[in-house]
Amino acid sequence: MRTNPTHTSLVAVGDSFTEGMSDLLPDGSYRGWADLLAGRMAAHTPGFRYANLAVRGKLIGQIVEEQVDVAAAMGADVITLVGGLNDTLRPKCDMGRVRGLLEEAVDTLAPACKQLVLMRSPGRQGPVLERFRPRMEELFACVDELAERHGAIVVDLYGAPSLGDPRLWDVDRLHLTAEGHRRVAEAVWQALGYDPEDTEWRTPLPATLPPGWVTRRVADVRFARRHLLPWIARRLTGRSSGDGLPPKRPELRPYEGPMA
């Protein structure tokens, strides 16, 4: 790990995790770990530039087709790539194809920047994670292999006890809360060689009494109605939550101050 790094630009590539859902701002937009990281890097380096090409719901094939070449052409110092997890959650997932597309993305991005950052995505504790864990771990093994081959940094969020805590996940059970995104930003910040601002980001939250049975069942019903059923409907109709949405921040331009 380097000390006192100087990075002049950052491009973030990916899906809803990198777009920043569910770190909701008062104006209805999302902030997220990549925006928080860009703010810190900009405070460290005057003239810092930032682009975020992420769009919610994107599969790894769409990320490769729509974002990778655009990101590579920007010539940024740092590129972050997180993708493939949406694929692993699909009932019919060809992991061989996912691995091939991820390899294509890394082969393109690694030579196009000074430092490529990959991640082992966080996983919320619970039955959903257990069901898809084998696919996720196969994806992460591919991430590790590609990082070693190309000299990329791997930020291990999957192995962080704090980020498995359901209290750091939104009610949709798919996206981190604002505190979860803050911890991810800290993890990437440290991985890039900057001095830690929070040495305890991996530390689990203090224990609290679990909610009662009735509270859990009410939450389950609300989750199913508001999030699970619409998600299933999109899968059955071939739609995505990101259909028709533009990239979050499509141009590599100077960072404009804190995204509060």
PDB file of N, CA, C and O in Angstrom, residues 154-180:
ATOM      1  N   VAL A 154      -8.006  -5.157  -4.735  1.00  0.00           N
ATOM      2  CA  VAL A 154      -9.293  -5.760  -4.375  1.00  0.00           C
ATOM      3  C   VAL A 154      -9.686  -5.261  -2.986  1.00  0.00           C
ATOM      4  O   VAL A 154      -8.932  -5.450  -2.025  1.00  0.00           O
ATOM      5  N   VAL A 155     -10.848  -4.641  -2.882  1.00  0.00           N
ATOM      6  CA  VAL A 155     -11.387  -4.204  -1.595  1.00  0.00           C
ATOM      7  C   VAL A 155     -12.370  -5.279  -1.130  1.00  0.00           C
ATOM      8  O   VAL A 155     -13.398  -5.509  -1.769  1.00  0.00           O
ATOM      9  N   ASP A 156     -12.033  -5.948  -0.034  1.00  0.00           N
ATOM     10  CA  ASP A 156     -12.844  -7.077   0.431  1.00  0.00           C
ATOM     11  C   ASP A 156     -13.952  -6.604   1.361  1.00  0.00           C
ATOM     12  O   ASP A 156     -13.786  -6.552   2.575  1.00  0.00           O
ATOM     13  N   LEU A 157     -15.082  -6.271   0.786  1.00  0.00           N
ATOM     14  CA  LEU A 157     -16.247  -5.875   1.569  1.00  0.00           C
ATOM     15  C   LEU A 157     -17.036  -7.098   2.038  1.00  0.00           C
ATOM     16  O   LEU A 157     -17.693  -7.064   3.069  1.00  0.00           O
ATOM     17  N   TYR A 158     -16.959  -8.162   1.270  1.00  0.00           N
ATOM     18  CA  TYR A 158     -17.664  -9.402   1.591  1.00  0.00           C
ATOM     19  C   TYR A 158     -17.163  -9.979   2.916  1.00  0.00           C
ATOM     20  O   TYR A 158     -17.928 -10.563   3.674  1.00  0.00           O
ATOM     21  N   GLY A 159     -15.863  -9.794   3.190  1.00  0.00           N
ATOM     22  CA  GLY A 159     -15.279 -10.332   4.402  1.00  0.00           C
ATOM     23  C   GLY A 159     -15.329  -9.394   5.589  1.00  0.00           C
ATOM     24  O   GLY A 159     -14.758  -9.709   6.634  1.00  0.00           O
ATOM     25  N   ALA A 160     -16.003  -8.251   5.444  1.00  0.00           N
ATOM     26  CA  ALA A 160     -16.088  -7.278   6.547  1.00  0.00           C
ATOM     27  C   ALA A 160     -17.309  -7.585   7.416  1.00  0.00           C
ATOM     28  O   ALA A 160     -18.442  -7.492   6.931  1.00  0.00           O
ATOM     29  N   PRO A 161     -17.117  -7.941   8.683  1.00  0.00           N
ATOM     30  CA  PRO A 161     -18.268  -8.296   9.534  1.00  0.00           C
ATOM     31  C   PRO A 161     -19.322  -7.204   9.616  1.00  0.00           C
ATOM     32  O   PRO A 161     -20.525  -7.490   9.631  1.00  0.00           O
ATOM     33  N   SER A 162     -18.899  -5.951   9.644  1.00  0.00           N
ATOM     34  CA  SER A 162     -19.863  -4.864   9.815  1.00  0.00           C
ATOM     35  C   SER A 162     -20.855  -4.787   8.666  1.00  0.00           C
ATOM     36  O   SER A 162     -22.043  -4.486   8.868  1.00  0.00           O
ATOM     37  N   LEU A 163     -20.389  -5.048   7.444  1.00  0.00           N
ATOM     38  CA  LEU A 163     -21.246  -4.849   6.274  1.00  0.00           C
ATOM     39  C   LEU A 163     -22.220  -6.003   6.033  1.00  0.00           C
ATOM     40  O   LEU A 163     -23.037  -5.929   5.128  1.00  0.00           O
ATOM     41  N   GLY A 164     -22.141  -7.048   6.843  1.00  0.00           N
ATOM     42  CA  GLY A 164     -23.151  -8.097   6.770  1.00  0.00           C
ATOM     43  C   GLY A 164     -24.336  -7.833   7.683  1.00  0.00           C
ATOM     44  O   GLY A 164     -25.363  -8.510   7.585  1.00  0.00           O
ATOM     45  N   ASP A 165     -24.213  -6.842   8.543  1.00  0.00           N
ATOM     46  CA  ASP A 165     -25.252  -6.536   9.529  1.00  0.00           C
ATOM     47  C   ASP A 165     -26.491  -5.978   8.831  1.00  0.00           C
ATOM     48  O   ASP A 165     -26.398  -4.970   8.118  1.00  0.00           O
ATOM     49  N   PRO A 166     -27.663  -6.588   9.016  1.00  0.00           N
ATOM     50  CA  PRO A 166     -28.888  -6.082   8.376  1.00  0.00           C
ATOM     51  C   PRO A 166     -29.184  -4.628   8.691  1.00  0.00           C
ATOM     52  O   PRO A 166     -29.877  -3.955   7.918  1.00  0.00           O
ATOM     53  N   ARG A 167     -28.667  -4.107   9.800  1.00  0.00           N
ATOM     54  CA  ARG A 167     -28.927  -2.718  10.173  1.00  0.00           C
ATOM     55  C   ARG A 167     -28.213  -1.734   9.246  1.00  0.00           C
ATOM     56  O   ARG A 167     -28.538  -0.544   9.248  1.00  0.00           O
ATOM     57  N   LEU A 168     -27.243  -2.209   8.475  1.00  0.00           N
ATOM     58  CA  LEU A 168     -26.566  -1.347   7.505  1.00  0.00           C
ATOM     59  C   LEU A 168     -27.152  -1.497   6.112  1.00  0.00           C
ATOM     60  O   LEU A 168     -26.579  -1.002   5.144  1.00  0.00           O
ATOM     61  N   TRP A 169     -28.304  -2.152   6.022  1.00  0.00           N
ATOM     62  CA  TRP A 169     -28.971  -2.346   4.729  1.00  0.00           C
ATOM     63  C   TRP A 169     -30.342  -1.695   4.754  1.00  0.00           C
ATOM     64  O   TRP A 169     -31.036  -1.703   5.767  1.00  0.00           O
ATOM     65  N   ASP A 170     -30.725  -1.152   3.612  1.00  0.00           N
ATOM     66  CA  ASP A 170     -32.011  -0.467   3.490  1.00  0.00           C
ATOM     67  C   ASP A 170     -33.161  -1.474   3.585  1.00  0.00           C
ATOM     68  O   ASP A 170     -32.949  -2.699   3.536  1.00  0.00           O
ATOM     69  N   VAL A 171     -34.379  -0.950   3.652  1.00  0.00           N
ATOM     70  CA  VAL A 171     -35.551  -1.817   3.772  1.00  0.00           C
ATOM     71  C   VAL A 171     -35.751  -2.704   2.552  1.00  0.00           C
ATOM     72  O   VAL A 171     -36.446  -3.718   2.622  1.00  0.00           O
ATOM     73  N   ASP A 172     -35.140  -2.352   1.399  1.00  0.00           N
ATOM     74  CA  ASP A 172     -35.271  -3.209   0.223  1.00  0.00           C
ATOM     75  C   ASP A 172     -34.359  -4.431   0.301  1.00  0.00           C
ATOM     76  O   ASP A 172     -34.452  -5.332  -0.525  1.00  0.00           O
ATOM     77  N   ARG A 173     -33.468  -4.467   1.285  1.00  0.00           N
ATOM     78  CA  ARG A 173     -32.576  -5.593   1.571  1.00  0.00           C
ATOM     79  C   ARG A 173     -31.576  -5.863   0.447  1.00  0.00           C
ATOM     80  O   ARG A 173     -30.936  -6.910   0.415  1.00  0.00           O
ATOM     81  N   LEU A 174     -31.445  -4.910  -0.462  1.00  0.00           N
ATOM     82  CA  LEU A 174     -30.517  -5.051  -1.581  1.00  0.00           C
ATOM     83  C   LEU A 174     -29.428  -3.989  -1.581  1.00  0.00           C
ATOM     84  O   LEU A 174     -28.387  -4.166  -2.221  1.00  0.00           O
ATOM     85  N   HIS A 175     -29.668  -2.869  -0.883  1.00  0.00           N
ATOM     86  CA  HIS A 175     -28.756  -1.731  -0.957  1.00  0.00           C
ATOM     87  C   HIS A 175     -28.382  -1.251   0.443  1.00  0.00           C
ATOM     88  O   HIS A 175     -29.187  -1.313   1.369  1.00  0.00           O
ATOM     89  N   LEU A 176     -27.166  -0.741   0.556  1.00  0.00           N
ATOM     90  CA  LEU A 176     -26.664  -0.258   1.835  1.00  0.00           C
ATOM     91  C   LEU A 176     -27.315   1.059   2.242  1.00  0.00           C
ATOM     92  O   LEU A 176     -27.730   1.858   1.397  1.00  0.00           O
ATOM     93  N   THR A 177     -27.357   1.295   3.528  1.00  0.00           N
ATOM     94  CA  THR A 177     -27.783   2.589   4.061  1.00  0.00           C
ATOM     95  C   THR A 177     -26.661   3.611   3.874  1.00  0.00           C
ATOM     96  O   THR A 177     -25.560   3.282   3.423  1.00  0.00           O
ATOM     97  N   ALA A 178     -26.936   4.852   4.271  1.00  0.00           N
ATOM     98  CA  ALA A 178     -25.911   5.896   4.206  1.00  0.00           C
ATOM     99  C   ALA A 178     -24.684   5.504   5.015  1.00  0.00           C
ATOM    100  O   ALA A 178     -23.540   5.716   4.589  1.00  0.00           O
ATOM    101  N   GLU A 179     -24.874   4.914   6.189  1.00  0.00           N
ATOM    102  CA  GLU A 179     -23.743   4.489   7.009  1.00  0.00           C
ATOM    103  C   GLU A 179     -22.971   3.361   6.328  1.00  0.00           C
ATOM    104  O   GLU A 179     -21.733   3.320   6.392  1.00  0.00           O
ATOM    105  N   GLY A 180     -23.677   2.466   5.666  1.00  0.00           N
ATOM    106  CA  GLY A 180     -22.994   1.418   4.926  1.00  0.00           C
ATOM    107  C   GLY A 180     -22.135   1.980   3.808  1.00  0.00           C
ATOM    108  O   GLY A 180     -20.980   1.564   3.612  1.00  0.00           O
TER     109      GLY A 180
END
